[in-house]
């Protein structure tokens, strides 16, 4: 997406003037609510109610039509029924309005007729350049500007405070719900965008816009699918480079969920496993639950991230400490012990307490406040931690402990500016707020807290690495016709792309294979090479372990006979004579085409890892070497590549280079290549490279043909 | 645990009379609080404050000493400092008090001196038969009886309503915290027991007692370790047979957590993986977070469980429906579509809605209440579901939707007595309560709801299966000396126990192996058999694939030479001549000794499954065939046993029988057997049994010797 295209969203998302078509005097109606919100929210720009039947609406001068407006407004909110919508959209385009918001349902989600109406609106948007949000959406707001292009009922009772969190949601109901929850937790939300049926503006574009806005630290996103791959990936990349955390609820991860996506929206779902890979690739945090999405966004809202994953746990009850240590370990945090001298200092202060980590001062310690304060301060100053988590249950809310806990913690916090300070407590919002104001992150549940701290560590790493994300290598495009490729031809193409294969010789059907075999060196393998035979073993097209000339000649005759019998029409290029390579770890590398993300590279170990455990991982093409290394480390079978049972470690650098190179080729030739299979690829011992033993490039036009 | 031993807890947990030693006039102090709670809670039995310095305490007549009491009370609450505790305990024992509760810290958790004091108290308990709870515990309450043997501060502001949930917690702080959370959610708690340092009464005994009490539907348990294996397993078994759901927070699952357990309590932690296996074996639900523990207990509190895992999801927003479908799939629920005719009926009512499942009526449907009511009723009546989940966000709390939603749902609920009805909503407690009163389970988070529904399905299966849990097979004990066993001797012992091995012949060192080999049938394998050589391959003690007489003789000479060189002192029983068995799936079966649970059977697939993926599972011995089948299905590699790449399915019945038989042997001979290794065990094609190729039984007294 060009910068222009992003900029074209500003009239929609941050307008200077707003028209409301279908403006209603009744502030509870869909046509009345946005007006009420705009006025009560203190929107500074011009507001133009459009209503042919009234002089004024809610006290503002009304206009009879779009044509009657004194200026073309930045955005028009169209609060009219579905059957008058097309006319309203046309009127906007004619008046050169720069953006329109369509609330009404009754379009693509209802069937073919609705889809045709929606397509007409999309056509007007395309032709006029007017950006359209919706239909079937809840609109947009910008709490800081007092701009409310929405009728969401959650604002009925109270506005949301502006703040560093943005919400970008395909579903209006979800966007409203999570905002309601955020407000209950005292969180501020700046930009709020729901995209609904996405006839024009989609989640990807909204994300791309929002991550370039000042004051945004974190985005809570929701989507069922994505329409614009490049815009989406560009937005994710911009977010990490700008230090903005994206916390994503992507639904449709189960089969039944994916089917439901199909019946709900028109978005292409794509493969959820590929979505998952994209999120890992770009450092997006994928929330599994709404509660988790909120917890992580809450923690990221301040835009502060820890220097490392070292966590010091402080508790007055051993049991709580153990539980949090478990949770912290599960979240990838390092609960390493205090340095010995610091432990000794703490031991000297409270002999019966446990100063290791978790640091358990016991409830008794609360009876001596100065000592306790000193104790916590010592832990913070000398523990070597970048994060602190204190566990307090309902203590801060009880008459018995509230005052002493507050004193201890506030004193401690004053000296720990560089640390992430966090607490668990079960207390009313007003008590929680006082701790938040002192800089503490406060959670009710310890597992929620450690999950959120784990997410902070994750984002710190993502942001640190973002600057050095290498641009993918240049790859020249390779001219490929739609003709099927044989193994030989496939390998030739991939060699051009920069991949290396073991030396092998293609011998014509009437030539003597023995000479070639001698040149390759026995033992050899013989394989049929035909553009019409994609799966050689199915036709008996491979003979292995050939040891001498006569055996080679016999094998060649046999192979040709078999194939001519089973596939009489197949064009036979000849026989591939290849060395028998053994040793190394069997891996599988492939490229498939995702309906959303295009060429996707798959990696896995061979044998049961793929067949039984489905232990594979994906990356969207193209990607660099560092990303390929991360990819390789994601499979559960990775220890095999490090060497087991005395085997040497595999050549991970060569493997990563192969994956990256292949990804660049796949990306550069996405319009012609349908899929690529390298199976098996032997990952040989370190320094010896990789050996892809078989290769098949399938081109797009030959889809479905050949077996 | 005998019934007597369980019954001996009743004076402690359900007393008719209570003495409070160290009774204080100040109701905020540890010695004052229990008295205040007992009086305000309406305890019906006698209450005897003991205080030598006062005539009355909190208005009740006080007694100068235990000796001065008019009767021996069932229980004495000892609210005295640690340094006067021994004397107080002695006084109780002398007065023949039947149970005592010790709040004070300062015992085993503080070091050796404290441990000695605690051991003295334990000795008095043992000698006198007086049951002792604590020290370092928060005590006990029975909300229905108004019995409060606790000073927990959470009762300061309000009591907990009695109800079908019991709490059994080693940690007083944890027990208090989860009770606080339960109360906030409006849940009732009957029995509440915290065990602290467990010098006598432990979590296992408390569980055993509580699961035999009427009115208990669910237990929320917390433990860092377990002291009494048999009592614990007996309690878990009784719970499932009585239809009581146990929801367990077992901490120390991470390495760092397990270390913290060590520094916190004296309980043996045991292996967390074995705990996990015990929970699976006995159908205990292991909660990963406190929030989850509460959610599941909440769902189980009514003691109603669904007939199947079929869930119908109802929503007014497609996005929420998809999200819940994902969550439901993750929780193992079946979100199958409505029957076609039911879908058609719904389609006729609301043409634009999506009637499949999730059923998405869209927000528009709320405008026609009678239609909507009919719609939901039709879904419930004709969907074929045993569970219903409706997703409502903050709708039930908004002026716009509250009334209509209530009418729809209450009408619907009236006709669905057999179903588990559940809702998500974000609403104040008083609104939630009205839905709960109509029979709905109400959650704020959809993922929490589906997790809880999954737990209900789990417990239904566990309770249904509990009746048919087969008693483990009788196994006669086998006389075993402490002498190390050779492979031959190990196999002989295991044959006696009922295991089968391939036919093989032990040939003395000076005998001719060829005759034996011919009888077994070539090809054969030759192995050294020596009680002093546990790991034969390390000394080159195995030669495989021997094809003819002369090769066999040469191999025999070579084997004996090698072993005599490498292990000159080893006693050589002779050479095992065994058939070369190939084909089948390589598995590993073992028995180890857990410090808590004793003999534990391990099962896994061979090769990378064990070595790279640690893909093994455990069961505490003994167990029956059905349990062994469940065990086999738990490993990730299970599909390999079902047959992959055209291989036939393995003989699962024979594998299960082997596991069960071995478990019975291990249990019956737990005092003599340290460990057993059967590696590999070939699981042969169905009908052909299993073939353990190697066996080693290690006896307890030979621990550490032999390599």
PDB file of N, CA, C and O in Angstrom, chain B residues 199-244:
ATOM      1  N   UNK B 199       1.802 -32.054  60.436  1.00  0.00           N
ATOM      2  CA  UNK B 199       2.532 -32.961  61.331  1.00  0.00           C
ATOM      3  C   UNK B 199       1.723 -34.231  61.577  1.00  0.00           C
ATOM      4  O   UNK B 199       2.276 -35.262  61.933  1.00  0.00           O
ATOM      5  N   UNK B 200       0.412 -34.161  61.367  1.00  0.00           N
ATOM      6  CA  UNK B 200      -0.428 -35.365  61.505  1.00  0.00           C
ATOM      7  C   UNK B 200      -1.440 -35.413  60.346  1.00  0.00           C
ATOM      8  O   UNK B 200      -1.231 -36.117  59.368  1.00  0.00           O
ATOM      9  N   UNK B 201      -2.500 -34.638  60.442  1.00  0.00           N
ATOM     10  CA  UNK B 201      -3.522 -34.652  59.387  1.00  0.00           C
ATOM     11  C   UNK B 201      -2.965 -33.994  58.125  1.00  0.00           C
ATOM     12  O   UNK B 201      -2.379 -32.912  58.194  1.00  0.00           O
ATOM     13  N   UNK B 202      -3.151 -34.656  56.985  1.00  0.00           N
ATOM     14  CA  UNK B 202      -2.651 -34.079  55.739  1.00  0.00           C
ATOM     15  C   UNK B 202      -3.776 -33.934  54.724  1.00  0.00           C
ATOM     16  O   UNK B 202      -4.927 -34.283  54.991  1.00  0.00           O
ATOM     17  N   UNK B 203      -3.417 -33.392  53.568  1.00  0.00           N
ATOM     18  CA  UNK B 203      -4.400 -33.155  52.516  1.00  0.00           C
ATOM     19  C   UNK B 203      -5.085 -34.452  52.107  1.00  0.00           C
ATOM     20  O   UNK B 203      -6.291 -34.478  51.852  1.00  0.00           O
ATOM     21  N   UNK B 204      -4.335 -35.538  52.060  1.00  0.00           N
ATOM     22  CA  UNK B 204      -4.909 -36.815  51.641  1.00  0.00           C
ATOM     23  C   UNK B 204      -6.024 -37.253  52.593  1.00  0.00           C
ATOM     24  O   UNK B 204      -7.119 -37.636  52.167  1.00  0.00           O
ATOM     25  N   UNK B 205      -5.749 -37.166  53.896  1.00  0.00           N
ATOM     26  CA  UNK B 205      -6.773 -37.562  54.871  1.00  0.00           C
ATOM     27  C   UNK B 205      -7.967 -36.625  54.833  1.00  0.00           C
ATOM     28  O   UNK B 205      -9.122 -37.066  54.924  1.00  0.00           O
ATOM     29  N   UNK B 206      -7.682 -35.338  54.722  1.00  0.00           N
ATOM     30  CA  UNK B 206      -8.786 -34.376  54.680  1.00  0.00           C
ATOM     31  C   UNK B 206      -9.676 -34.642  53.471  1.00  0.00           C
ATOM     32  O   UNK B 206     -10.906 -34.602  53.561  1.00  0.00           O
ATOM     33  N   UNK B 207      -9.046 -34.956  52.328  1.00  0.00           N
ATOM     34  CA  UNK B 207      -9.814 -35.312  51.133  1.00  0.00           C
ATOM     35  C   UNK B 207     -10.649 -36.559  51.374  1.00  0.00           C
ATOM     36  O   UNK B 207     -11.828 -36.615  51.020  1.00  0.00           O
ATOM     37  N   UNK B 208     -10.017 -37.565  51.983  1.00  0.00           N
ATOM     38  CA  UNK B 208     -10.712 -38.834  52.217  1.00  0.00           C
ATOM     39  C   UNK B 208     -11.949 -38.609  53.074  1.00  0.00           C
ATOM     40  O   UNK B 208     -12.999 -39.228  52.866  1.00  0.00           O
ATOM     41  N   UNK B 209     -11.829 -37.718  54.052  1.00  0.00           N
ATOM     42  CA  UNK B 209     -12.970 -37.432  54.922  1.00  0.00           C
ATOM     43  C   UNK B 209     -14.056 -36.674  54.159  1.00  0.00           C
ATOM     44  O   UNK B 209     -15.235 -37.006  54.201  1.00  0.00           O
ATOM     45  N   UNK B 210     -13.634 -35.681  53.425  1.00  0.00           N
ATOM     46  CA  UNK B 210     -14.587 -34.755  52.826  1.00  0.00           C
ATOM     47  C   UNK B 210     -15.411 -35.430  51.721  1.00  0.00           C
ATOM     48  O   UNK B 210     -16.581 -35.109  51.546  1.00  0.00           O
ATOM     49  N   UNK B 211     -14.801 -36.367  51.002  1.00  0.00           N
ATOM     50  CA  UNK B 211     -15.550 -36.994  49.901  1.00  0.00           C
ATOM     51  C   UNK B 211     -16.568 -38.016  50.395  1.00  0.00           C
ATOM     52  O   UNK B 211     -17.306 -38.592  49.600  1.00  0.00           O
ATOM     53  N   UNK B 212     -16.599 -38.261  51.703  1.00  0.00           N
ATOM     54  CA  UNK B 212     -17.647 -39.141  52.245  1.00  0.00           C
ATOM     55  C   UNK B 212     -18.749 -38.330  52.927  1.00  0.00           C
ATOM     56  O   UNK B 212     -19.678 -38.907  53.486  1.00  0.00           O
ATOM     57  N   UNK B 213     -18.649 -37.004  52.879  1.00  0.00           N
ATOM     58  CA  UNK B 213     -19.665 -36.167  53.527  1.00  0.00           C
ATOM     59  C   UNK B 213     -20.823 -35.891  52.566  1.00  0.00           C
ATOM     60  O   UNK B 213     -20.608 -35.675  51.372  1.00  0.00           O
ATOM     61  N   UNK B 214     -22.014 -35.881  53.090  1.00  0.00           N
ATOM     62  CA  UNK B 214     -23.170 -35.542  52.268  1.00  0.00           C
ATOM     63  C   UNK B 214     -23.117 -34.079  51.853  1.00  0.00           C
ATOM     64  O   UNK B 214     -22.509 -33.250  52.525  1.00  0.00           O
ATOM     65  N   UNK B 215     -23.743 -33.777  50.736  1.00  0.00           N
ATOM     66  CA  UNK B 215     -23.863 -32.382  50.313  1.00  0.00           C
ATOM     67  C   UNK B 215     -22.648 -31.824  49.607  1.00  0.00           C
ATOM     68  O   UNK B 215     -22.666 -30.680  49.167  1.00  0.00           O
ATOM     69  N   UNK B 216     -21.595 -32.609  49.487  1.00  0.00           N
ATOM     70  CA  UNK B 216     -20.400 -32.129  48.780  1.00  0.00           C
ATOM     71  C   UNK B 216     -20.472 -32.582  47.312  1.00  0.00           C
ATOM     72  O   UNK B 216     -20.594 -33.771  47.049  1.00  0.00           O
ATOM     73  N   UNK B 217     -20.432 -31.651  46.384  1.00  0.00           N
ATOM     74  CA  UNK B 217     -20.417 -32.004  44.961  1.00  0.00           C
ATOM     75  C   UNK B 217     -19.044 -31.846  44.324  1.00  0.00           C
ATOM     76  O   UNK B 217     -18.758 -32.483  43.316  1.00  0.00           O
ATOM     77  N   UNK B 218     -18.243 -30.960  44.890  1.00  0.00           N
ATOM     78  CA  UNK B 218     -16.964 -30.662  44.250  1.00  0.00           C
ATOM     79  C   UNK B 218     -15.966 -30.223  45.322  1.00  0.00           C
ATOM     80  O   UNK B 218     -16.347 -29.604  46.323  1.00  0.00           O
ATOM     81  N   UNK B 219     -14.710 -30.608  45.122  1.00  0.00           N
ATOM     82  CA  UNK B 219     -13.653 -30.201  46.047  1.00  0.00           C
ATOM     83  C   UNK B 219     -12.618 -29.395  45.272  1.00  0.00           C
ATOM     84  O   UNK B 219     -12.124 -29.836  44.235  1.00  0.00           O
ATOM     85  N   UNK B 220     -12.298 -28.202  45.776  1.00  0.00           N
ATOM     86  CA  UNK B 220     -11.155 -27.460  45.255  1.00  0.00           C
ATOM     87  C   UNK B 220      -9.971 -27.788  46.162  1.00  0.00           C
ATOM     88  O   UNK B 220     -10.002 -27.468  47.358  1.00  0.00           O
ATOM     89  N   UNK B 221      -8.969 -28.446  45.626  1.00  0.00           N
ATOM     90  CA  UNK B 221      -7.838 -28.889  46.437  1.00  0.00           C
ATOM     91  C   UNK B 221      -6.563 -28.167  46.007  1.00  0.00           C
ATOM     92  O   UNK B 221      -6.425 -27.753  44.845  1.00  0.00           O
ATOM     93  N   UNK B 222      -5.667 -28.004  46.946  1.00  0.00           N
ATOM     94  CA  UNK B 222      -4.347 -27.424  46.676  1.00  0.00           C
ATOM     95  C   UNK B 222      -3.323 -28.228  47.452  1.00  0.00           C
ATOM     96  O   UNK B 222      -3.505 -28.499  48.641  1.00  0.00           O
ATOM     97  N   UNK B 223      -2.244 -28.627  46.789  1.00  0.00           N
ATOM     98  CA  UNK B 223      -1.161 -29.301  47.505  1.00  0.00           C
ATOM     99  C   UNK B 223       0.162 -29.057  46.810  1.00  0.00           C
ATOM    100  O   UNK B 223       0.228 -28.820  45.598  1.00  0.00           O
ATOM    101  N   UNK B 224       1.218 -29.090  47.596  1.00  0.00           N
ATOM    102  CA  UNK B 224       2.582 -29.010  47.068  1.00  0.00           C
ATOM    103  C   UNK B 224       3.174 -30.414  46.973  1.00  0.00           C
ATOM    104  O   UNK B 224       4.075 -30.663  46.194  1.00  0.00           O
ATOM    105  N   UNK B 225       2.658 -31.306  47.775  1.00  0.00           N
ATOM    106  CA  UNK B 225       3.105 -32.686  47.753  1.00  0.00           C
ATOM    107  C   UNK B 225       2.108 -33.517  48.533  1.00  0.00           C
ATOM    108  O   UNK B 225       1.174 -32.973  49.109  1.00  0.00           O
ATOM    109  N   UNK B 226       2.314 -34.810  48.537  1.00  0.00           N
ATOM    110  CA  UNK B 226       1.402 -35.723  49.231  1.00  0.00           C
ATOM    111  C   UNK B 226       2.222 -36.639  50.123  1.00  0.00           C
ATOM    112  O   UNK B 226       3.306 -37.070  49.743  1.00  0.00           O
ATOM    113  N   UNK B 227       1.723 -36.889  51.344  1.00  0.00           N
ATOM    114  CA  UNK B 227       2.476 -37.743  52.263  1.00  0.00           C
ATOM    115  C   UNK B 227       2.006 -39.185  52.255  1.00  0.00           C
ATOM    116  O   UNK B 227       2.802 -40.102  52.404  1.00  0.00           O
ATOM    117  N   UNK B 228       0.691 -39.386  52.118  1.00  0.00           N
ATOM    118  CA  UNK B 228       0.146 -40.738  52.247  1.00  0.00           C
ATOM    119  C   UNK B 228      -0.493 -41.204  50.953  1.00  0.00           C
ATOM    120  O   UNK B 228      -1.653 -40.945  50.688  1.00  0.00           O
ATOM    121  N   UNK B 229       0.316 -41.912  50.189  1.00  0.00           N
ATOM    122  CA  UNK B 229      -0.110 -42.397  48.880  1.00  0.00           C
ATOM    123  C   UNK B 229      -1.427 -43.150  48.926  1.00  0.00           C
ATOM    124  O   UNK B 229      -2.355 -42.852  48.175  1.00  0.00           O
ATOM    125  N   UNK B 230      -1.527 -44.143  49.812  1.00  0.00           N
ATOM    126  CA  UNK B 230      -2.704 -45.004  49.800  1.00  0.00           C
ATOM    127  C   UNK B 230      -3.958 -44.235  50.189  1.00  0.00           C
ATOM    128  O   UNK B 230      -5.023 -44.426  49.603  1.00  0.00           O
ATOM    129  N   UNK B 231      -3.806 -43.373  51.180  1.00  0.00           N
ATOM    130  CA  UNK B 231      -4.955 -42.570  51.598  1.00  0.00           C
ATOM    131  C   UNK B 231      -5.386 -41.661  50.447  1.00  0.00           C
ATOM    132  O   UNK B 231      -6.574 -41.518  50.152  1.00  0.00           O
ATOM    133  N   UNK B 232      -4.400 -41.087  49.798  1.00  0.00           N
ATOM    134  CA  UNK B 232      -4.678 -40.152  48.702  1.00  0.00           C
ATOM    135  C   UNK B 232      -5.408 -40.860  47.565  1.00  0.00           C
ATOM    136  O   UNK B 232      -6.469 -40.415  47.116  1.00  0.00           O
ATOM    137  N   UNK B 233      -4.846 -41.987  47.110  1.00  0.00           N
ATOM    138  CA  UNK B 233      -5.468 -42.697  45.997  1.00  0.00           C
ATOM    139  C   UNK B 233      -6.854 -43.212  46.395  1.00  0.00           C
ATOM    140  O   UNK B 233      -7.792 -43.190  45.591  1.00  0.00           O
ATOM    141  N   UNK B 234      -6.981 -43.644  47.644  1.00  0.00           N
ATOM    142  CA  UNK B 234      -8.290 -44.094  48.130  1.00  0.00           C
ATOM    143  C   UNK B 234      -9.313 -42.967  48.097  1.00  0.00           C
ATOM    144  O   UNK B 234     -10.470 -43.164  47.714  1.00  0.00           O
ATOM    145  N   UNK B 235      -8.857 -41.773  48.465  1.00  0.00           N
ATOM    146  CA  UNK B 235      -9.765 -40.621  48.464  1.00  0.00           C
ATOM    147  C   UNK B 235     -10.197 -40.278  47.038  1.00  0.00           C
ATOM    148  O   UNK B 235     -11.377 -40.012  46.777  1.00  0.00           O
ATOM    149  N   UNK B 236      -9.236 -40.313  46.111  1.00  0.00           N
ATOM    150  CA  UNK B 236      -9.569 -39.995  44.717  1.00  0.00           C
ATOM    151  C   UNK B 236     -10.544 -41.026  44.152  1.00  0.00           C
ATOM    152  O   UNK B 236     -11.480 -40.687  43.411  1.00  0.00           O
ATOM    153  N   UNK B 237     -10.315 -42.289  44.513  1.00  0.00           N
ATOM    154  CA  UNK B 237     -11.197 -43.344  44.025  1.00  0.00           C
ATOM    155  C   UNK B 237     -12.606 -43.190  44.614  1.00  0.00           C
ATOM    156  O   UNK B 237     -13.608 -43.305  43.900  1.00  0.00           O
ATOM    157  N   UNK B 238     -12.668 -42.901  45.903  1.00  0.00           N
ATOM    158  CA  UNK B 238     -13.976 -42.715  46.550  1.00  0.00           C
ATOM    159  C   UNK B 238     -14.707 -41.540  45.917  1.00  0.00           C
ATOM    160  O   UNK B 238     -15.924 -41.602  45.678  1.00  0.00           O
ATOM    161  N   UNK B 239     -13.976 -40.480  45.607  1.00  0.00           N
ATOM    162  CA  UNK B 239     -14.606 -39.297  45.020  1.00  0.00           C
ATOM    163  C   UNK B 239     -15.284 -39.649  43.708  1.00  0.00           C
ATOM    164  O   UNK B 239     -16.449 -39.320  43.485  1.00  0.00           O
ATOM    165  N   UNK B 240     -14.572 -40.357  42.823  1.00  0.00           N
ATOM    166  CA  UNK B 240     -15.191 -40.632  41.518  1.00  0.00           C
ATOM    167  C   UNK B 240     -16.370 -41.585  41.668  1.00  0.00           C
ATOM    168  O   UNK B 240     -17.361 -41.470  40.969  1.00  0.00           O
ATOM    169  N   UNK B 241     -16.247 -42.532  42.603  1.00  0.00           N
ATOM    170  CA  UNK B 241     -17.375 -43.451  42.797  1.00  0.00           C
ATOM    171  C   UNK B 241     -18.584 -42.730  43.403  1.00  0.00           C
ATOM    172  O   UNK B 241     -19.732 -43.122  43.175  1.00  0.00           O
ATOM    173  N   UNK B 242     -18.317 -41.693  44.192  1.00  0.00           N
ATOM    174  CA  UNK B 242     -19.414 -40.922  44.792  1.00  0.00           C
ATOM    175  C   UNK B 242     -19.881 -39.770  43.909  1.00  0.00           C
ATOM    176  O   UNK B 242     -20.724 -38.983  44.321  1.00  0.00           O
ATOM    177  N   UNK B 243     -19.298 -39.665  42.725  1.00  0.00           N
ATOM    178  CA  UNK B 243     -19.713 -38.584  41.823  1.00  0.00           C
ATOM    179  C   UNK B 243     -19.289 -37.212  42.305  1.00  0.00           C
ATOM    180  O   UNK B 243     -19.966 -36.219  42.050  1.00  0.00           O
ATOM    181  N   UNK B 244     -18.166 -37.147  43.020  1.00  0.00           N
ATOM    182  CA  UNK B 244     -17.662 -35.855  43.492  1.00  0.00           C
ATOM    183  C   UNK B 244     -16.485 -35.432  42.620  1.00  0.00           C
ATOM    184  O   UNK B 244     -15.527 -36.197  42.427  1.00  0.00           O
TER     185      UNK B 244
END
